[in-house]
mmCIF file of C-alpha atoms in Angstrom:
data_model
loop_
_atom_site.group_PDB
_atom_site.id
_atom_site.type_symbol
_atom_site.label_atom_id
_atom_site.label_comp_id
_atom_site.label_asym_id
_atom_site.label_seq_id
_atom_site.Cartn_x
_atom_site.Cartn_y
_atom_site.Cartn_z
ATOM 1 C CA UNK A 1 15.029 20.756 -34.777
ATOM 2 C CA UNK A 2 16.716 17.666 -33.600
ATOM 3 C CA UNK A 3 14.919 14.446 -33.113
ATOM 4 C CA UNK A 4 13.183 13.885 -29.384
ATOM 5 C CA UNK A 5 15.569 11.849 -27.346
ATOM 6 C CA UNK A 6 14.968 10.543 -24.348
ATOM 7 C CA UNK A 7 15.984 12.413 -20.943
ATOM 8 C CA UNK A 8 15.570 12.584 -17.090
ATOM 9 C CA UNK A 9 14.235 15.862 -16.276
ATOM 10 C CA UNK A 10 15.315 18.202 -13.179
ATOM 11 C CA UNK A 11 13.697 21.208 -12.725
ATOM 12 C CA UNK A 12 14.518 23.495 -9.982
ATOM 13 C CA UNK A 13 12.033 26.949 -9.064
ATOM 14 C CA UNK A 14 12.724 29.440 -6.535
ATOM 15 C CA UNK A 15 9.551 30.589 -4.282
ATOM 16 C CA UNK A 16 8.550 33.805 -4.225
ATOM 17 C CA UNK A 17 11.416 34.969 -6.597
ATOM 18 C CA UNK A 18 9.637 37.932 -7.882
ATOM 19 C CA UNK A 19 8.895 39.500 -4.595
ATOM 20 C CA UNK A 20 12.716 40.051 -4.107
ATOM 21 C CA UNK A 21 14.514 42.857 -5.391
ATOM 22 C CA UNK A 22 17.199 42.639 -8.575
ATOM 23 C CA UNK A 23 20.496 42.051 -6.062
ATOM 24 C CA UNK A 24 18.642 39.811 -3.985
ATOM 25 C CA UNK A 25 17.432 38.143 -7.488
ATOM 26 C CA UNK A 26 21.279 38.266 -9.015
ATOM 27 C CA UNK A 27 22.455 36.451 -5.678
ATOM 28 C CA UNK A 28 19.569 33.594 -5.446
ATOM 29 C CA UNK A 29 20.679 33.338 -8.716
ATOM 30 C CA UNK A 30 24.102 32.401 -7.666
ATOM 31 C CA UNK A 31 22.927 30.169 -4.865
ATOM 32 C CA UNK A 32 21.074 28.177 -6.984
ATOM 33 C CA UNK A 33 23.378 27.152 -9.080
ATOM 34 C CA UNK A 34 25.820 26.336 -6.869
ATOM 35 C CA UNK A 35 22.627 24.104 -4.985
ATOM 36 C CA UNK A 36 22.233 22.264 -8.741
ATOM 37 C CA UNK A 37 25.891 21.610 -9.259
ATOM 38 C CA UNK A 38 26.515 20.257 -5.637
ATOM 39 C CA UNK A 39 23.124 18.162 -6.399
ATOM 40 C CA UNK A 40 24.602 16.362 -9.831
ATOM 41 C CA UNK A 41 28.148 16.666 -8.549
ATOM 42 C CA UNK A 42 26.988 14.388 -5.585
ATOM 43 C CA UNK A 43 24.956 11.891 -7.329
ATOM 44 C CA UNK A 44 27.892 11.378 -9.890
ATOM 45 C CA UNK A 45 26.803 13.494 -13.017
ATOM 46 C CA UNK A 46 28.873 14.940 -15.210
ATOM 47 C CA UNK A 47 28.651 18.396 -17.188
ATOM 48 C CA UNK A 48 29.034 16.222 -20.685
ATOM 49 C CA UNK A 49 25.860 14.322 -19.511
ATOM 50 C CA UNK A 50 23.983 16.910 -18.802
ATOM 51 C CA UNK A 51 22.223 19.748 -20.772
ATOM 52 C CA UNK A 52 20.859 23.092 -19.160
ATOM 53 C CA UNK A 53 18.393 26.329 -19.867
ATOM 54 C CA UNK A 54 18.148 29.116 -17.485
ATOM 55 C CA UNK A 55 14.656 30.216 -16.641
ATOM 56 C CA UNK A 56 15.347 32.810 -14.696
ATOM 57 C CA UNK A 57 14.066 31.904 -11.297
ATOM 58 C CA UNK A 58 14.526 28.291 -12.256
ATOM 59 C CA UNK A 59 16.778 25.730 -13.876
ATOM 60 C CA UNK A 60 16.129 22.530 -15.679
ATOM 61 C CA UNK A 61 18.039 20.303 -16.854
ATOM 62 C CA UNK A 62 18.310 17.156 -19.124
ATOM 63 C CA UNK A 63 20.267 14.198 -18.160
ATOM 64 C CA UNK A 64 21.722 11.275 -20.243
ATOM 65 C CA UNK A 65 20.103 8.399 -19.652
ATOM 66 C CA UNK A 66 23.246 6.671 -18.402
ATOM 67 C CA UNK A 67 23.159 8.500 -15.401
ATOM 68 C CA UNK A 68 21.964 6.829 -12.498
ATOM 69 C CA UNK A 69 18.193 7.864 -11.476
ATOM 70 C CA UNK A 70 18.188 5.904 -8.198
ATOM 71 C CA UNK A 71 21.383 7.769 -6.594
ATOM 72 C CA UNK A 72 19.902 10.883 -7.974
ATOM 73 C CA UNK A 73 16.610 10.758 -6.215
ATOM 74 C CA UNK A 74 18.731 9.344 -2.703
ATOM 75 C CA UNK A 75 20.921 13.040 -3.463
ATOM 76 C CA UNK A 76 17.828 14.953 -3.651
ATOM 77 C CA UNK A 77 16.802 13.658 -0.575
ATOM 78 C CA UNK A 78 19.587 14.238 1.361
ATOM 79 C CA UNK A 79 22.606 16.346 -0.265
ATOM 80 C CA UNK A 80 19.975 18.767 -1.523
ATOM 81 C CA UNK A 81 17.783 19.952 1.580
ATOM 82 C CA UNK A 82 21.105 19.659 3.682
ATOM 83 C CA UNK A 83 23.327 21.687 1.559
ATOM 84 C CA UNK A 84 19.840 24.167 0.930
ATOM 85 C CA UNK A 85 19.772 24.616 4.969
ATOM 86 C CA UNK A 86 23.706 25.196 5.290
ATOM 87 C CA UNK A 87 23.455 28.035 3.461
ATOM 88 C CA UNK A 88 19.771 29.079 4.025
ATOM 89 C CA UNK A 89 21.209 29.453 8.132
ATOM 90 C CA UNK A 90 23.769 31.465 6.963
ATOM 91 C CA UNK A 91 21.716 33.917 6.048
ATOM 92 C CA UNK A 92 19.506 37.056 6.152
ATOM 93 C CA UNK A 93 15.703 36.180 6.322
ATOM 94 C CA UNK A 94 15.748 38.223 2.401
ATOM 95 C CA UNK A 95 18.326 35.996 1.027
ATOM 96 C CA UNK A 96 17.352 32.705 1.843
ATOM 97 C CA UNK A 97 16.151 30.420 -0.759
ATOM 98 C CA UNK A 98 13.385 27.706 -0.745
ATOM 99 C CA UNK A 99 13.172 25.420 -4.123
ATOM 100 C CA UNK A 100 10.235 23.442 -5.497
ATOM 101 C CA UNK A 101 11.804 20.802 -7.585
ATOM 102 C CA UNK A 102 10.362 18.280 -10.550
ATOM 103 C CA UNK A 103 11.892 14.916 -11.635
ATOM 104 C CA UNK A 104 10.692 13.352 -14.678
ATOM 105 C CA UNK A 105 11.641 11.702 -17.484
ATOM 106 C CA UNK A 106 10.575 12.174 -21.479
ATOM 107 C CA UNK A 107 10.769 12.902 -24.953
ATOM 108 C CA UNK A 108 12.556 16.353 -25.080
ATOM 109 C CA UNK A 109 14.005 18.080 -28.952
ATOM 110 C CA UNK A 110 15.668 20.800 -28.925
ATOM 111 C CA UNK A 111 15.141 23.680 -31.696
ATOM 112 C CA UNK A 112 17.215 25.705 -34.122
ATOM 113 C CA UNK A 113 16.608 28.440 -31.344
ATOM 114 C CA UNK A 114 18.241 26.194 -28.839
ATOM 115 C CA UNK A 115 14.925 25.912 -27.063
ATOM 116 C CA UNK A 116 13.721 22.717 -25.240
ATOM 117 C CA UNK A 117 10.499 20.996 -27.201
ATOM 118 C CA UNK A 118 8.154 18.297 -26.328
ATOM 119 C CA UNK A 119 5.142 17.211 -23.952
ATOM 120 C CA UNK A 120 6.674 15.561 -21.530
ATOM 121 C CA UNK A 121 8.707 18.809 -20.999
ATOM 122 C CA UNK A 122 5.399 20.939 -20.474
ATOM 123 C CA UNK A 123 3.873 17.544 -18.336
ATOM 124 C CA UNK A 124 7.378 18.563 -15.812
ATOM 125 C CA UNK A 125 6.824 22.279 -15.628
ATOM 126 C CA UNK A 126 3.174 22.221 -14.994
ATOM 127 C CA UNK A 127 4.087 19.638 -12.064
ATOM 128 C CA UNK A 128 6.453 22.278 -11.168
ATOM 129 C CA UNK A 129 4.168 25.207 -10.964
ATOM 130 C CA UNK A 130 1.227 23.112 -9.727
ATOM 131 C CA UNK A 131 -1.038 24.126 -6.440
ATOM 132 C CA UNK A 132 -0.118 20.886 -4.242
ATOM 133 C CA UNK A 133 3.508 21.534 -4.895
ATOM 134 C CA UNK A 134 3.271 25.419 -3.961
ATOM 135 C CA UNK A 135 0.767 24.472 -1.225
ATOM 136 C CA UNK A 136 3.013 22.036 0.328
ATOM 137 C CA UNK A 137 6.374 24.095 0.467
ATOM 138 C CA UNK A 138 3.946 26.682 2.104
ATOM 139 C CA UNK A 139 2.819 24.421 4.649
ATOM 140 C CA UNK A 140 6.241 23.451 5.891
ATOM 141 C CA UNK A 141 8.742 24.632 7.747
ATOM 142 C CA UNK A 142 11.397 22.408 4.607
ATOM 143 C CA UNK A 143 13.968 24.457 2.876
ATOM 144 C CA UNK A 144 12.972 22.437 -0.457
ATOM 145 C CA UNK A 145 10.386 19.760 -1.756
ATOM 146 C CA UNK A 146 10.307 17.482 -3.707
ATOM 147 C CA UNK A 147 7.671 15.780 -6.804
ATOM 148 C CA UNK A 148 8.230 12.842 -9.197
ATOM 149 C CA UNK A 149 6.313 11.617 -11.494
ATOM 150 C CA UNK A 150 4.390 8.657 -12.253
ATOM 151 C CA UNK A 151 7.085 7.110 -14.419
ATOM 152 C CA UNK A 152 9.863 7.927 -12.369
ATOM 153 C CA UNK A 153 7.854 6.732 -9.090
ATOM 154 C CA UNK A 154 6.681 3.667 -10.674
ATOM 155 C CA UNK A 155 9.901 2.680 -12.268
ATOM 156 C CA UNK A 156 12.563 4.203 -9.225
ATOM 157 C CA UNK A 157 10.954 5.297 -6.065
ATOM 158 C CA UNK A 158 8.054 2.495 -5.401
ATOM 159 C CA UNK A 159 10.996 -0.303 -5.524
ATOM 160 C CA UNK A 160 13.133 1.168 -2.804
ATOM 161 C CA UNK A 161 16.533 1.760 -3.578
ATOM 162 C CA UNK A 162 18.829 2.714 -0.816
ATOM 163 C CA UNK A 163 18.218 5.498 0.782
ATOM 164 C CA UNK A 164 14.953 5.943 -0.696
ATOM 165 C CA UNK A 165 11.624 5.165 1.381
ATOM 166 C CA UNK A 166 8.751 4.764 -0.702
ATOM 167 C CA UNK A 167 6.615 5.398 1.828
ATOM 168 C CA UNK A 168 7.600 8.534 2.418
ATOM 169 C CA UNK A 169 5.635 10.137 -1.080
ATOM 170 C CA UNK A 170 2.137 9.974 -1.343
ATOM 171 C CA UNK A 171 0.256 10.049 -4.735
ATOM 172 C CA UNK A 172 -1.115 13.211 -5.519
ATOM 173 C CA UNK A 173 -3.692 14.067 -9.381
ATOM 174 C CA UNK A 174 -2.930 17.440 -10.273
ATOM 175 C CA UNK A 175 -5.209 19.560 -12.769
ATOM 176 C CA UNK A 176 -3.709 20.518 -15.853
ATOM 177 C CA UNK A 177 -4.467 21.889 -19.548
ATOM 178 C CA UNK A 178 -4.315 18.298 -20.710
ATOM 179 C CA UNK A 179 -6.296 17.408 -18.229
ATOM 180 C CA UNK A 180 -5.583 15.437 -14.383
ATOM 181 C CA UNK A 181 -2.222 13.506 -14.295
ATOM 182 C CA UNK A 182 -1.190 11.633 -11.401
ATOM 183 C CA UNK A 183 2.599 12.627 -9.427
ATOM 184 C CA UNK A 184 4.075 11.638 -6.062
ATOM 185 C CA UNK A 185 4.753 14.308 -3.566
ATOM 186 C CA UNK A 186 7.333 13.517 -0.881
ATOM 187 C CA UNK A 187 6.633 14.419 2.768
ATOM 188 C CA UNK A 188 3.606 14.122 4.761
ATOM 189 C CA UNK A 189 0.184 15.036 2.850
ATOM 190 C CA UNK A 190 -0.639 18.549 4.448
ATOM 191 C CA UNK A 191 -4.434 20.082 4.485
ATOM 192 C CA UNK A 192 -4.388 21.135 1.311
ATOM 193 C CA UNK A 193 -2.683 18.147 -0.302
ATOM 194 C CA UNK A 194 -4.683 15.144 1.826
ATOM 195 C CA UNK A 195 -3.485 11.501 0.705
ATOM 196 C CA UNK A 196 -4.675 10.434 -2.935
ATOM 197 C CA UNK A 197 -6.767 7.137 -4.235
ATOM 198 C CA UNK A 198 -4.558 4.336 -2.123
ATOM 199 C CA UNK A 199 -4.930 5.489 1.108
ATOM 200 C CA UNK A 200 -8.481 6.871 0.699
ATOM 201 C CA UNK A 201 -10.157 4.122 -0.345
ATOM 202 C CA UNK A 202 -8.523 1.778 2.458
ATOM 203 C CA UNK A 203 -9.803 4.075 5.065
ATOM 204 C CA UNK A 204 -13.303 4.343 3.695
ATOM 205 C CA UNK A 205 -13.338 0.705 4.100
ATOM 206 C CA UNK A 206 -12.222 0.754 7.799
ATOM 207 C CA UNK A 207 -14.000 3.142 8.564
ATOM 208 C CA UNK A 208 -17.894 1.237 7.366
ATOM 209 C CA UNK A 209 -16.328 -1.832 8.700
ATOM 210 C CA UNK A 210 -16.235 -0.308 11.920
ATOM 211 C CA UNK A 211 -19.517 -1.115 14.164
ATOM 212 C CA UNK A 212 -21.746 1.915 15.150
ATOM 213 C CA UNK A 213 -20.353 2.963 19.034
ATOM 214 C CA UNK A 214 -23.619 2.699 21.641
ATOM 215 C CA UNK A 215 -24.533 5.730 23.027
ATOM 216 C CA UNK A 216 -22.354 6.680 26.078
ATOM 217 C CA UNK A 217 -24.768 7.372 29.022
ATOM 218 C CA UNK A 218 -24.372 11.105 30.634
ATOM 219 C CA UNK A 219 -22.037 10.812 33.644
ATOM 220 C CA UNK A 220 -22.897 12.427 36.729
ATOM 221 C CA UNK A 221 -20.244 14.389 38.392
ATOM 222 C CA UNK A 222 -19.990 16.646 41.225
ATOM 223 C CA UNK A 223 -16.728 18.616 42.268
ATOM 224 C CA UNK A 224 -16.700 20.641 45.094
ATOM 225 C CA UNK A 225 -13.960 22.667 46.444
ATOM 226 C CA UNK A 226 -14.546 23.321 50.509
ATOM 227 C CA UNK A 227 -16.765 21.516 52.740
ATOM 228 C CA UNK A 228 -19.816 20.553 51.971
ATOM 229 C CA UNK A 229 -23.140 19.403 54.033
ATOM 230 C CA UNK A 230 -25.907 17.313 51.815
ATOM 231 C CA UNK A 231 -26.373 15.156 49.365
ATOM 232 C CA UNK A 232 -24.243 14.801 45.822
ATOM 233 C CA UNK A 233 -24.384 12.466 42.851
ATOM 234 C CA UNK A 234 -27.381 10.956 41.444
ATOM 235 C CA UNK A 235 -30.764 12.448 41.265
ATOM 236 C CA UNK A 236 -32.627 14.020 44.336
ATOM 237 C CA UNK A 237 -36.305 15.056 44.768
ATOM 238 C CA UNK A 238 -37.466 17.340 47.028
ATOM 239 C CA UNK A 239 -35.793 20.273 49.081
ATOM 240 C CA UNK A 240 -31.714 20.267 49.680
ATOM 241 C CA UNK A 241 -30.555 22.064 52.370
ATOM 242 C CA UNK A 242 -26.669 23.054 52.516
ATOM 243 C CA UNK A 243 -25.173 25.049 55.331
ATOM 244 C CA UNK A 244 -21.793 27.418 54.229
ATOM 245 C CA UNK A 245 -20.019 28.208 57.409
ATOM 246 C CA UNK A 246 -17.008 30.238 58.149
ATOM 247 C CA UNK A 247 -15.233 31.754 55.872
ATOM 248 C CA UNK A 248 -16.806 29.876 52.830
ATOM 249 C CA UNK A 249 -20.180 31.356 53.916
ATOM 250 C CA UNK A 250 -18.428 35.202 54.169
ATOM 251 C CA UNK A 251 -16.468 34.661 50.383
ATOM 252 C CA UNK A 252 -20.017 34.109 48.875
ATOM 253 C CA UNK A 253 -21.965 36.787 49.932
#
């Protein structure tokens, strides 16, 4: 086994991959990889810096730490989802493709077997098949969306780099073997992803600081279509008398 070195990670994962039958499999297959290449190839990564395994219905991939995260998180915003739809439009509902995808960063060796080693690895993949990130792609009408983690947030995203909005992710804790770890989800939190610690906590405050509203006294209110003979509004004691004529008085019987 080699020693660990130090890589970005990019994991890509098709939804609902197994549900399709082997062409439509063989051709997503094809898609994707033409949706990776375009992704790198845009954010100015080339094949020698970059090492990949085939999961089947994903693809990760480590990148040399030369390579520039910043423009690759701007491409993954932009190139990515727009090249996804162009396609995607093109079309039958069975062939289109929707992508969860993972960027991290970590520790990675790779074995005798060529296989990929290391827990920073796993700490990607389980972002990759975690509930908020299914849950989310569910909820939207996206072609794609995207996680990062801590360290890439922290270090990239939360210092807003051009073309990239940190406001736009919102902190997420998702449960895994090792226990909770903390990732940034980009789009707007949905119902079954609701904003994490930041936000929370600010709007607990506003909302005790906010004073207790006084009780809102009923309203009376009378609508009447027609004529009408008597009294309205307010409160009456005693016998009321109204008198229907015409037609009205014909329509109610």
């Amino acid at each position: 086994m080699t020693d660990p070195v130090y890589r970005t990670i990019l994991l890509f994962d098709i939804e609902q991959y197994g549900s399709r039958d082997d062409v439509e499999q063989a051709f997503l297959r094809r898609v994707l990889y033409d949706v990776v290449d375009a992704t790198l190839l845009a954010s100015d990564i080339d094949e020698t810096a970059r090492l990949r395994a085939d999961r089947g219905d994903s693809v990760m991939e480590l990148i040399d730490t030369q390579a520039s995260v910043p423009a690759l998180v701007k491409t993954l915003l932009t190139e990515t989802p727009a090249r996804l739809h162009s396609k995607n439009r093109l079309f039958a509902s069975s062939a289109q493709m929707r992508l969860r995808i993972v960027l991290s960063s970590g520790y990675v060796a790779v074995d005798e077997l060529d296989g990929w080693v290391g827990s920073d690895l796993n700490h990607a993949v389980r972002l990759l098949n975690s509930d908020p990130l299914r849950d989310a792609l569910k909820q939207r009408d996206d072609d794609c969306v995207l996680c990062v983690s801590d360290g890439i947030y922290q270090g990239v995203v939360r210092h807003g780099p051009l073309g990239v909005r940190p406001d736009d992710f919102h902190r997420i804790t998702v449960e895994t073997k090792e226990g909770p770890t903390v990732a940034w989800l980009h789009g707007e939190p949905g119902s079954a992803g609701p904003a994490e610690e930041g936000s929370g906590e600010e709007g607990s405050a506003d909302r005790d600081a906010a004073p207790d509203a006084p009780p809102t006294a009923p309203r009376s209110e009378t609508r009447v279509e027609g004529n009408l003979y008597g009294n309205t509004g307010g409160t009456h004691h005693g016998d009321q008398k109204f008198d229907f004529r015409g037609t009205e008085r014909d329509e109610r019987r």
